[in-house]
Coordinates of C-alpha atoms and ligand atoms in Angstrom, one line a residue:
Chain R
X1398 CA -24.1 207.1 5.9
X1399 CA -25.7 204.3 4.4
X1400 CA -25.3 200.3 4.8
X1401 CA -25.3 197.4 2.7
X1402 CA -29.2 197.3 3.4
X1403 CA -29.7 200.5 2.1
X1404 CA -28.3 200.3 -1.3
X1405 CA -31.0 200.2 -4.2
X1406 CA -30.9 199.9 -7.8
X1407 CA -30.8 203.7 -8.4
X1408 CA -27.3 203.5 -6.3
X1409 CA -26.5 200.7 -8.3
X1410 CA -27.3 202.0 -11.8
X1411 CA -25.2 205.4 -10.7
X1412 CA -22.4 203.1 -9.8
X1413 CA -21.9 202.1 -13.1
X1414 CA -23.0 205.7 -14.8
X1415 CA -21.1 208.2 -12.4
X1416 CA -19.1 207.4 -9.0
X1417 CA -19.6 211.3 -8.5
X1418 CA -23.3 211.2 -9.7
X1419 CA -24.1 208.5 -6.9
X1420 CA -21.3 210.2 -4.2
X1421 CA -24.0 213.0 -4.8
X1422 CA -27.6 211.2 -4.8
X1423 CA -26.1 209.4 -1.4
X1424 CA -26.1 212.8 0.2
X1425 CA -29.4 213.4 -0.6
X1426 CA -28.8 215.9 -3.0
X1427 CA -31.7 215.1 -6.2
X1428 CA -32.7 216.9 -9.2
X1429 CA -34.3 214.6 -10.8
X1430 CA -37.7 215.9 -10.9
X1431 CA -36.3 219.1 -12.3
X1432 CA -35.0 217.5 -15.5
X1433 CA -37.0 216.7 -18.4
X1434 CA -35.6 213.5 -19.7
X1435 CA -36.3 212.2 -16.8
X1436 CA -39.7 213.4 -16.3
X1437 CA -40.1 211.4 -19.6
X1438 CA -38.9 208.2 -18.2
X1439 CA -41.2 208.0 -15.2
X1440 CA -44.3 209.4 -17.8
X1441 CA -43.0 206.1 -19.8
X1442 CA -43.7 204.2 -17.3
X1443 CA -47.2 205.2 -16.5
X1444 CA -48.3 204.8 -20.0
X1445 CA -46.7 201.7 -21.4
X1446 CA -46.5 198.8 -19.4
X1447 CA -49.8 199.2 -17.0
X1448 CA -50.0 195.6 -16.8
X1449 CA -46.7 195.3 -14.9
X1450 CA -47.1 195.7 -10.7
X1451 CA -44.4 197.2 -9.6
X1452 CA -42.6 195.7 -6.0
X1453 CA -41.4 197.6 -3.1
X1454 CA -37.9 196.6 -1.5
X1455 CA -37.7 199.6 0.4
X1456 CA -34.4 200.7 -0.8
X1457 CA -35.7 200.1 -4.0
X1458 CA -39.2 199.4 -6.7
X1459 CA -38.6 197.0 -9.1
X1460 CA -41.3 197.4 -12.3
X1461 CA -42.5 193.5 -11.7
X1462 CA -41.7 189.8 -10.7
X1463 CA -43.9 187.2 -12.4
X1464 CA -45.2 184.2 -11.5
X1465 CA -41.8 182.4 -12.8
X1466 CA -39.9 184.4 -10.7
X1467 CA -38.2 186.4 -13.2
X1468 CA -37.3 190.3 -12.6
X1469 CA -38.7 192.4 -15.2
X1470 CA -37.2 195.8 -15.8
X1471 CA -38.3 198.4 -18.3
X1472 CA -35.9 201.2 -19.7
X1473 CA -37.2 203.5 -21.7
X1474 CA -33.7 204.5 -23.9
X1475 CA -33.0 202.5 -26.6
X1476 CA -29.4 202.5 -25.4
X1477 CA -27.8 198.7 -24.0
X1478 CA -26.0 200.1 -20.9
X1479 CA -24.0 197.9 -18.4
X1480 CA -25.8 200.3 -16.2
X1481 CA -29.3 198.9 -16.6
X1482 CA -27.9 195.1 -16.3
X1483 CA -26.2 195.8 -12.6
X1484 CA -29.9 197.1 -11.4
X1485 CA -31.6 194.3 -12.5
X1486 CA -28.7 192.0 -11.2
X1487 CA -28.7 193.7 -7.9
X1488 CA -32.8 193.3 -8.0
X1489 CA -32.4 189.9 -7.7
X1490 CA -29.4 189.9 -5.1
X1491 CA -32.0 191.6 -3.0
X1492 CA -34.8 189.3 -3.7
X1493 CA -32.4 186.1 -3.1
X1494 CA -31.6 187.7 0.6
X1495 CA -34.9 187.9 1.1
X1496 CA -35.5 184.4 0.7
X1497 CA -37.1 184.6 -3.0
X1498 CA -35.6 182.3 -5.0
X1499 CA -35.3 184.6 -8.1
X1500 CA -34.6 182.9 -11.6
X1501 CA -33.0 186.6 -13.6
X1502 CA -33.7 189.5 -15.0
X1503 CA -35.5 190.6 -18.1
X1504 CA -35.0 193.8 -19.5
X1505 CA -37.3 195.3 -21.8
X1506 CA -36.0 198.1 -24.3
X1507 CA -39.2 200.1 -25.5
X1508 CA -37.6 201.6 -28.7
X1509 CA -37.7 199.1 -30.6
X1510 CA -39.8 196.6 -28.4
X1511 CA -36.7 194.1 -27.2
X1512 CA -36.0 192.1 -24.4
X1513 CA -32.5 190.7 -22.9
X1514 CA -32.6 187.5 -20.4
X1515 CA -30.0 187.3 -17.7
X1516 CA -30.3 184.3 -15.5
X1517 CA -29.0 184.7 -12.0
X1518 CA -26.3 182.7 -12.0
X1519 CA -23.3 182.7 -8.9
X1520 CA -20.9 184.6 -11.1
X1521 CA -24.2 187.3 -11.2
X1522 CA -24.1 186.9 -7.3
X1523 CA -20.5 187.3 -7.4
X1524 CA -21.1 190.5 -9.0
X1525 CA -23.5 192.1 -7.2
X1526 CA -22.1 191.6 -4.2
X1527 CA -18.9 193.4 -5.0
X1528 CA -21.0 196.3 -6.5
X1529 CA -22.5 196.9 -3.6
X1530 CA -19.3 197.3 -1.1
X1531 CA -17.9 199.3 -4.4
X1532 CA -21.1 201.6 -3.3
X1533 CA -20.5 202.0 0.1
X1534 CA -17.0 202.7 -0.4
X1535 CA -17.6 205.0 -3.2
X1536 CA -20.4 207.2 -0.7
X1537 CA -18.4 207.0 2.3
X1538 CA -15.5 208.9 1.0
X1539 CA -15.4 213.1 2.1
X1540 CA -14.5 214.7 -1.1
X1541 CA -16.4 214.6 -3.9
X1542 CA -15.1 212.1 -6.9
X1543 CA -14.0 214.1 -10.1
X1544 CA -16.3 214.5 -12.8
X1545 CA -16.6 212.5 -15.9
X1546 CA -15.3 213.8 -19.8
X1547 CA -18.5 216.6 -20.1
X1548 CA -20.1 214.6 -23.3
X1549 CA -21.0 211.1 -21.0
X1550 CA -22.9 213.6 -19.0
X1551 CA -25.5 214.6 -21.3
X1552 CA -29.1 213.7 -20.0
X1553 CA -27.4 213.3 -16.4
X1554 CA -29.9 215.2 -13.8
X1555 CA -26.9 216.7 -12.4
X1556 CA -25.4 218.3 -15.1
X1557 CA -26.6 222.1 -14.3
X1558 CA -25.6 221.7 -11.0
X1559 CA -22.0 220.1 -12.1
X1560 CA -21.3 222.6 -14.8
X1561 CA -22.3 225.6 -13.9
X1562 CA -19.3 227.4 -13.3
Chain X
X1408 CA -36.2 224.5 -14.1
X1409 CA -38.3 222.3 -15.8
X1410 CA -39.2 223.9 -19.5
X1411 CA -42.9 222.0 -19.3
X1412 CA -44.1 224.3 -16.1
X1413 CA -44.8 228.2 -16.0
X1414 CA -44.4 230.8 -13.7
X1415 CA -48.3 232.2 -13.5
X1416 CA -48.7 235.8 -13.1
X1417 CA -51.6 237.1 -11.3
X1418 CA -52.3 240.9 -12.0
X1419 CA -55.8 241.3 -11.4
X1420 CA -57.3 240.4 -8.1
X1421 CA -59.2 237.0 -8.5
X1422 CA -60.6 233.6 -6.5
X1423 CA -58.2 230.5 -7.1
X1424 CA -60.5 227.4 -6.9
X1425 CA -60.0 223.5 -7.2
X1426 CA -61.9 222.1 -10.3
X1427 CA -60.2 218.0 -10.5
X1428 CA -56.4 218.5 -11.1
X1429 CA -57.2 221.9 -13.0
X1430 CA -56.9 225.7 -11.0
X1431 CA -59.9 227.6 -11.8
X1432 CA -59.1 231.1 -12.1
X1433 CA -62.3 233.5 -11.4
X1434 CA -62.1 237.4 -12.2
X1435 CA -65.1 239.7 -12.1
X1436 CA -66.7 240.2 -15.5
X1437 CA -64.6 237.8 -16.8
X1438 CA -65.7 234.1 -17.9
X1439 CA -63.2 231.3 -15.4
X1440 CA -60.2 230.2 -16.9
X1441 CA -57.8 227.2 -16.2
X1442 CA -54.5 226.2 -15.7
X1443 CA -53.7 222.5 -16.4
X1444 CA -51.9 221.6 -12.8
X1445 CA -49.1 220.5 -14.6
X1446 CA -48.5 223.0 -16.3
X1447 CA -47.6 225.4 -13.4
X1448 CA -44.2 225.8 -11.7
X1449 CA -45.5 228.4 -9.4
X1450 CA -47.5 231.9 -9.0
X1451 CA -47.1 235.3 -7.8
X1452 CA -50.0 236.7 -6.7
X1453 CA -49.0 240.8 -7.7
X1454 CA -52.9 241.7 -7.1
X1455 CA -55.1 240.6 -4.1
X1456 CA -55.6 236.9 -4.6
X1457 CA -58.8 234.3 -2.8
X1458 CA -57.6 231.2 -2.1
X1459 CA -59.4 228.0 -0.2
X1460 CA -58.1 225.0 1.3
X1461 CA -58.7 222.3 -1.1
X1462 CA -56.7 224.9 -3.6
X1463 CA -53.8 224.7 -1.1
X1464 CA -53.9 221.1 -1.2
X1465 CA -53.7 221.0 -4.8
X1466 CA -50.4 223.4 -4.3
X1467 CA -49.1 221.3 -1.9
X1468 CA -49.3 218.1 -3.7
X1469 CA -48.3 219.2 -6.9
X1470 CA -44.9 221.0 -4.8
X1471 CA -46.6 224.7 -6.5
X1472 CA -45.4 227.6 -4.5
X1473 CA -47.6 230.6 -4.1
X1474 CA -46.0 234.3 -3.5
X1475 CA -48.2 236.9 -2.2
X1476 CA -46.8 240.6 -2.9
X1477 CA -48.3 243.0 -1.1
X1478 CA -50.1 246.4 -1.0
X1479 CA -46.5 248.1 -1.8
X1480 CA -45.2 245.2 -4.0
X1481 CA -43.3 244.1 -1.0
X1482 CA -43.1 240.7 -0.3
X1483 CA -45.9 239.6 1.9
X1484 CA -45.6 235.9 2.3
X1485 CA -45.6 232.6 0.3
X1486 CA -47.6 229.4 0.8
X1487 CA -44.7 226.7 0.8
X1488 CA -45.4 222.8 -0.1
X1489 CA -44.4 221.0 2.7
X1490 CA -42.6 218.6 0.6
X1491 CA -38.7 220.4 -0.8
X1492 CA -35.8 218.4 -2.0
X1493 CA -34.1 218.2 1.0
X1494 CA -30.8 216.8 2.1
X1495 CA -29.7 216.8 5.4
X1496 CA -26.0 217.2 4.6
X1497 CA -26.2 220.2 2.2
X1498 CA -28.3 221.6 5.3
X1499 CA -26.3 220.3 7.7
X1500 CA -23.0 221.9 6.1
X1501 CA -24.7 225.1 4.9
X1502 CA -25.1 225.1 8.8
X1503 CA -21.7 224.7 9.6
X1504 CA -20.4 227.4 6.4
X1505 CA -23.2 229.8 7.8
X1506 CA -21.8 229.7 11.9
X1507 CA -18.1 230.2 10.8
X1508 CA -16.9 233.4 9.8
X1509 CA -14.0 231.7 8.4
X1510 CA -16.3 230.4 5.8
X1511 CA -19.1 232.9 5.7
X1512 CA -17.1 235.9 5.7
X1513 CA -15.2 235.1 1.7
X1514 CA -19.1 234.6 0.9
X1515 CA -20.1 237.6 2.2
X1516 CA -17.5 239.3 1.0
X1517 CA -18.0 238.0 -2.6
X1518 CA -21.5 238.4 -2.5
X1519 CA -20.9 242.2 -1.8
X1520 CA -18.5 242.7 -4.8
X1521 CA -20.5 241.1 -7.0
X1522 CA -23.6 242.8 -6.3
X1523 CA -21.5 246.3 -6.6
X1524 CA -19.5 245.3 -9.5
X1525 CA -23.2 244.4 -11.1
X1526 CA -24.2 247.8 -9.7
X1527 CA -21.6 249.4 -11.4
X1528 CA -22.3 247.8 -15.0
X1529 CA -26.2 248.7 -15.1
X1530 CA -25.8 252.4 -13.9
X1531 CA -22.5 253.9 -14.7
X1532 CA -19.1 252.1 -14.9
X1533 CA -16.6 255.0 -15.2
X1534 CA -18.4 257.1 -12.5
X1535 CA -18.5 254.4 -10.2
X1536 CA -15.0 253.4 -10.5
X1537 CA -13.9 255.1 -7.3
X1538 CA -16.5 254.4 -5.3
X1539 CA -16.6 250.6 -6.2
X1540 CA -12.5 251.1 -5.2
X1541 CA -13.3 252.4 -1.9
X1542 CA -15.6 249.6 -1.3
X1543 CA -13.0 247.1 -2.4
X1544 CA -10.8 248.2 0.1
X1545 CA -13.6 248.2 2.6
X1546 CA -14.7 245.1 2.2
X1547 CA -11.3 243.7 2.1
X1548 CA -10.7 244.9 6.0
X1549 CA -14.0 244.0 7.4
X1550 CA -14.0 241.6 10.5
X1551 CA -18.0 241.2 10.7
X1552 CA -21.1 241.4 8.9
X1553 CA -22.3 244.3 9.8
X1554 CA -19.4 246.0 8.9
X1555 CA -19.3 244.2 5.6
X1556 CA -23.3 245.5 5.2
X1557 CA -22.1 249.1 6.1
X1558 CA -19.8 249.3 3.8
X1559 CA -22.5 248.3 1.4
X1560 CA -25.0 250.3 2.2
X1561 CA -22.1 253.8 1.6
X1562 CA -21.8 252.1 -2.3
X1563 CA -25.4 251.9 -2.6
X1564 CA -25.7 255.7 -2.1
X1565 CA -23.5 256.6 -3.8
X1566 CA -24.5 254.4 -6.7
X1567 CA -28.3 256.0 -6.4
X1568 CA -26.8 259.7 -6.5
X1569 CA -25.5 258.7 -9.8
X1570 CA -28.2 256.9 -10.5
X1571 CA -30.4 260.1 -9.9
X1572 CA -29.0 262.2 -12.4
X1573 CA -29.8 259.3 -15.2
X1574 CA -33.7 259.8 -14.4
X1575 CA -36.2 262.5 -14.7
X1576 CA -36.4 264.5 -11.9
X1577 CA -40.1 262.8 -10.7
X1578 CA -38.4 259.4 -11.0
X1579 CA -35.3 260.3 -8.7
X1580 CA -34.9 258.3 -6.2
X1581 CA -33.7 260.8 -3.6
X1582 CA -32.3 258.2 -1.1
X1583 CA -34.0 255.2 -0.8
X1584 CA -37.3 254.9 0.9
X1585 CA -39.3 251.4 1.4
X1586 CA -42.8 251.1 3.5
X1587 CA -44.1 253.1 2.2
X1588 CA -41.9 254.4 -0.5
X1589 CA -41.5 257.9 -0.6
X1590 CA -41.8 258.8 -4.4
X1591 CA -42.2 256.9 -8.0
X1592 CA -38.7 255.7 -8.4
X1593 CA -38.5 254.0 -5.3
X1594 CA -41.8 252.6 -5.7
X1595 CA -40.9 250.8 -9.1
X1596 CA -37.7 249.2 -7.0
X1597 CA -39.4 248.1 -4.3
X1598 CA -41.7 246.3 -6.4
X1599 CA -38.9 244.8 -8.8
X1600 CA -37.4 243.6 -5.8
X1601 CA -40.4 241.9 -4.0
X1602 CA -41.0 240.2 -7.4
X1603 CA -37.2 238.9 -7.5
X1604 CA -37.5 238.0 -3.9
X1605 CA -40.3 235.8 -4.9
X1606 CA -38.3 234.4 -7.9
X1607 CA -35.4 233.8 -5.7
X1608 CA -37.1 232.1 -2.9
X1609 CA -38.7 229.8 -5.8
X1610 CA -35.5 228.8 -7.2
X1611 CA -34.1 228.4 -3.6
X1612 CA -36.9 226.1 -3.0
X1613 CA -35.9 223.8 -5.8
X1614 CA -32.2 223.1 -4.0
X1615 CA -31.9 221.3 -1.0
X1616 CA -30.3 224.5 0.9
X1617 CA -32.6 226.1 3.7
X1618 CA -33.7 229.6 3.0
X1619 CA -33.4 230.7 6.4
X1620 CA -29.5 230.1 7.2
X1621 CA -28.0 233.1 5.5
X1622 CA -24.1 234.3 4.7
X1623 CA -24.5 238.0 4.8
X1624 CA -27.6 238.8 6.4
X1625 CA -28.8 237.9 9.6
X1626 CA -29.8 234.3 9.9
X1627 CA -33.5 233.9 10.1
X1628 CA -33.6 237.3 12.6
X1629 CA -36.5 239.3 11.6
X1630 CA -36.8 237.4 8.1
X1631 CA -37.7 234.1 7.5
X1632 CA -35.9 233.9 4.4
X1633 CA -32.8 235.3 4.9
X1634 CA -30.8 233.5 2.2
X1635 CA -33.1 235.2 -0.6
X1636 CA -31.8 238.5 0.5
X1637 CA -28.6 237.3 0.1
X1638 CA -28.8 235.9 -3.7
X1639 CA -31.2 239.3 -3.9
X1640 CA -28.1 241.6 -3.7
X1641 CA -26.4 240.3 -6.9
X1642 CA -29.9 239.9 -9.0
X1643 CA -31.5 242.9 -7.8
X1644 CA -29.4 245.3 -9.8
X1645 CA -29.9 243.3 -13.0
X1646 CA -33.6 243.8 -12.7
X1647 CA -34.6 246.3 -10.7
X1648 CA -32.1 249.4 -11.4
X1649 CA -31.8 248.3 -15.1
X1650 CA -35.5 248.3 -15.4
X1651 CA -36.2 251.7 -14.3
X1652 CA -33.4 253.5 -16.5
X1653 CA -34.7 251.5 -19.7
X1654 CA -38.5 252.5 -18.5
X1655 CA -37.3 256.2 -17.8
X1656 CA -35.1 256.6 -21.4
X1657 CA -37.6 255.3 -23.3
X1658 CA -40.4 257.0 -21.4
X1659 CA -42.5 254.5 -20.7
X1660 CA -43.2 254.9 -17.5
X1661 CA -45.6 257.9 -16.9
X1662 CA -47.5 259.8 -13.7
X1663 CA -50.2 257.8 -14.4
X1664 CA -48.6 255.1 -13.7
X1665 CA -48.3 255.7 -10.0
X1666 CA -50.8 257.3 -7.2
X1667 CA -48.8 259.8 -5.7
X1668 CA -49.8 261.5 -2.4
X1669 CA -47.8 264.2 0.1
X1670 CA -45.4 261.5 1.5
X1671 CA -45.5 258.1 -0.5
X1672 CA -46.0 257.1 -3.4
X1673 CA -47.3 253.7 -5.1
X1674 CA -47.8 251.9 -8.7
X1675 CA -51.6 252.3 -10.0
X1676 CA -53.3 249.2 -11.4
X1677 CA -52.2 250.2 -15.1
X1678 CA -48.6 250.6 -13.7
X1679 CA -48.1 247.6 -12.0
X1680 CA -49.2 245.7 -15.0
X1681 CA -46.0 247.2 -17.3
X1682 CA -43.9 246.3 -14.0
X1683 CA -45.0 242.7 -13.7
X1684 CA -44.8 242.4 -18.1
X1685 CA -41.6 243.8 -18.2
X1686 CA -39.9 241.2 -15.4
X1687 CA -41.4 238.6 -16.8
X1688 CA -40.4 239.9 -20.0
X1689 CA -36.6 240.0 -18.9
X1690 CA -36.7 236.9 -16.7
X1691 CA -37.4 235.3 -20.2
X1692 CA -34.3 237.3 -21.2
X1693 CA -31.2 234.8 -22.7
X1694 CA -27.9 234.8 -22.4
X1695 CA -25.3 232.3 -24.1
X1696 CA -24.0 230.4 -20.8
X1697 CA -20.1 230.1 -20.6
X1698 CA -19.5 226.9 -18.9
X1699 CA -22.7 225.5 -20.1
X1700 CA -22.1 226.4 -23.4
X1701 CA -26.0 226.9 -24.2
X1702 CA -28.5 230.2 -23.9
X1703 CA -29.9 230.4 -20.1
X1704 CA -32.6 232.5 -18.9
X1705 CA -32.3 234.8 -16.3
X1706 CA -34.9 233.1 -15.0
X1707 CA -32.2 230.2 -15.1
X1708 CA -29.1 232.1 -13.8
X1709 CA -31.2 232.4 -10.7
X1710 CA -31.2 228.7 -10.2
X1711 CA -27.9 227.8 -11.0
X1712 CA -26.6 230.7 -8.6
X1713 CA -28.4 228.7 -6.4
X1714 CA -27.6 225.1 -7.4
X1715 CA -23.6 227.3 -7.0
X1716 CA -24.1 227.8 -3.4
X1717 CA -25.6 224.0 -3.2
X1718 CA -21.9 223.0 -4.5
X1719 CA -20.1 225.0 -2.0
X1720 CA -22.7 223.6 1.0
X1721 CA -21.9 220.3 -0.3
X1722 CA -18.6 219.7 -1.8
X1723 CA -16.6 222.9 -0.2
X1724 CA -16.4 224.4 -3.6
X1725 CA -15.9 228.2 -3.8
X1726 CA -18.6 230.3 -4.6
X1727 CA -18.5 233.1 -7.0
X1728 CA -21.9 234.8 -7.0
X1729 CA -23.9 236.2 -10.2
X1730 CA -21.6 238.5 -12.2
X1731 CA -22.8 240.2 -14.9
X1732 CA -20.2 238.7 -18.1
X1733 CA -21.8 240.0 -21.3
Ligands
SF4_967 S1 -23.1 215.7 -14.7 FE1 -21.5 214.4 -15.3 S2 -20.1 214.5 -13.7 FE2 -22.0 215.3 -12.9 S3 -23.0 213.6 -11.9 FE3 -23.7 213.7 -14.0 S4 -22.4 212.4 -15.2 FE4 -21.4 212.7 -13.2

């Protein structure tokens, strides 16, 4: 289905969110453009941080990488999630196999304006290495994994289409 | 669907041109208007409709479906971004569900009862018990399509001879007749049901399943978009029966509303106008969902029914088709 090459941030940051939510974005299967919040989050981005370039991985876009070699990420809840940390650390992983000797990852919260600093350390690389074989193993399984306790779904793209019936 | 985009409505024949990221709408007599592209999900064209190529870029770009109905209110064709949200497992799967009867066949089936059972609720539930009982059983024996359609197609008449003595006699349906309908009633359900067909196909368009492998009808024989008759069967009921008794009780819907000649008969101007208002009125219609647990459009239950059968293409899940539960 997919290989170690082919898992982005987005995998990543599902991962963390919903096994079931990435099991599902794996297959192809995206709403995202049909929900709201996140039409908000990509209007965020076009408005608020023009400055940034944004990089292409292939599997993945990261917003920018300055001259310092730090990863900066934008998010536009005001939320901390564990979620958000794993894409930027996985960021990097993919910039290090690529022979970019990334420092971290900076994470800018919009509401209030905030930034978090994680250096790439080899625990960090540790870490994303394991996330992305729990990735692969997660989208290579046939059935569908459960879904979560229906209030950690709210603003998920998928919740229509997971509790429908 | 996304609350920030509409469904436009075009009643009155016009020109659709490109003006920047804006649609410029041109009627005779009438100074242009425009539609911010962003602000449109997608348009059904109920009245002849000029479009140019740079306008279907815009369309296409912007992932805008157009729906032409035509001369009848039939469903004449749609202009389809190339771009959908496509998945090649659901379609890959949907494939595999579709070929099997093992699998098709409990869709079919369900597809069937539902659409009677919603039958059954909009025109009459007591006289329709046996009939809908004699279908059960029917349905419950059936080895193929077809013979699942037949047994169908014996509820539906039955379900029309009741609904006849509901109406007026000028709106009876008399059987059903389609190109060209035969008389008024059956020219307000053919156009309720090329407008839902268009809805459907919409909603359809925003899941990754492919609208030509069907479960009940025919796959892509005949009809490109087989699946929207399918999801038709349960919706059309809801819409288009329901909308002609309200029309007929309260009396809205008068001669003048049609142009009526020796052997067919077809909406005027005036009376597709009250058709197109009053399916756009209902598709706003809300219900309070039960799994959901907030109020969904009708507009909406079309899309989930659809994001239903996504499930059961993708994770094996059962599907239970639109049933009427309030
Ligand atoms: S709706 Fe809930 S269960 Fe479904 S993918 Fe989203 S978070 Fe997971």
């Amino acid at each position: 289905m997919i290989t170690a090459d082919d898992v982005g941030g987005v995998h990543v940051k599902y991962l963390y969110h919903c096994p079931r939510q990435l099991w599902l974005y794996a297959r192809g299967f995206r709403p995202e453009h049909l929900n709201d919040a996140v039409q908000l989050g990509t209007a965020v981005h076009e408005l608020s941080y023009s400055r940034f370039s944004p990089v292409d991985l292939g599997a993945a876009t990261l917003d920018h990488l300055d001259n310092q070699l730090w990863v900066h990420e934008i998010k536009h809840s005001a939320k901390r999630r564990e979620a958000d940390h794993a894409q930027a650390r996985h960021y990097c992983h993919q910039l290090v196999r690529i022979g970019v000797d990334v420092q971290g990852a900076v994470l800018h919260y919009r509401n209030p304006r905030k930034t978090e600093r994680f250096p790439y350390t080899d625990d960090e690389h540790q870490k994303a290495t394991e996330d992305i074989d729990r990735v692969l193993d997660i989208v290579a399984h046939a059935e569908s994994p459960p879904r979560l306790g229906r209030t950690s779904c709210r603003g998920c793209s998928y919740l229509d289409y997971c509790w429908s019936q | 669907m996304p609350a920030t985009s509409r469904t436009y409505w075009l009643t009155t024949p016009c020109r659709l041109r490109r003006q920047d990221d804006s649609i410029r709408v041109e009627r005779d007599g009438h100074p242009p208007t425009f539609l911010p592209i962003e602000d449109v999900r997608d348009i059904i064209a109920a009245a002849e409709v000029d479009l140019n190529t740079s306008m279907m870029s815009l369309l296409n770009k912007h992932r805008i479906q157009i729906h032409i109905l035509g001369y009848y209110g039939d469903y004449a064709g749609s202009f389809l971004p190339a771009e959908t949200a496509v998945s090649g497992t659901v379609a890959l799967n949907q494939m595999r569900l579709a070929s099997d009867d093992e699998h098709a066949l409990p869709i079919a089936r369900a597809l069937i009862d539902n659409a009677a059972f919603n039958i059954r609720w909009v025109i009459d539930r007591k006289l329709l018990t046996r009939s809908y009982g004699v279908l059960k059983e029917s349905i419950a024996e059936a080895t193929t399509r077809e013979q699942l359609m037949a047994a169908e197609g014996n509820f539906r008449r039955s379900a029309w001879e009741v609904l006849d003595t509901r109406l007026p006699d000028w709106l009876q349906l008399d059987g059903r007749s389609r190109r060209p309908p035969r008389n008024a009633g059956n020219a307000v359900i053919s156009y309720i049901n090329g407008i839902l067909y268009a809805r459907i196909l919409s909603a359809l368009r925003l899941t990754p399943l492919h609208t030509g492998i069907a479960f009940l009808h025919a796959t892509m024989q005949r009809h490109r978009h087989s699946l929207a008759l399918d999801l038709a069967e349960v919706f059309k009921p809801l819409f288009a029966e329901r909308i002609l008794i309200r029309l007929a009780n309260r009396r809205q819907l008068k001669p003048q509303h049609f142009d009526i000649n020796t052997n067919q008969a077809m909406l005027s101007e005036s009376g597709r106008k009250l058709i197109v208002q009053t399916v756009r009125d209902d598709l706003a219609e809300t219900v309070k969902h039960r799994t959901l647990g907030r109020n969904v459009s009708y507009d909406e239950l079309i899309y989930l029914d659809a994001l239903a059968l996504t499930r059961t293409c993708l994770e094996g899940s059962t599907y239970t088709p639109f049933r009427v539960w309030w």
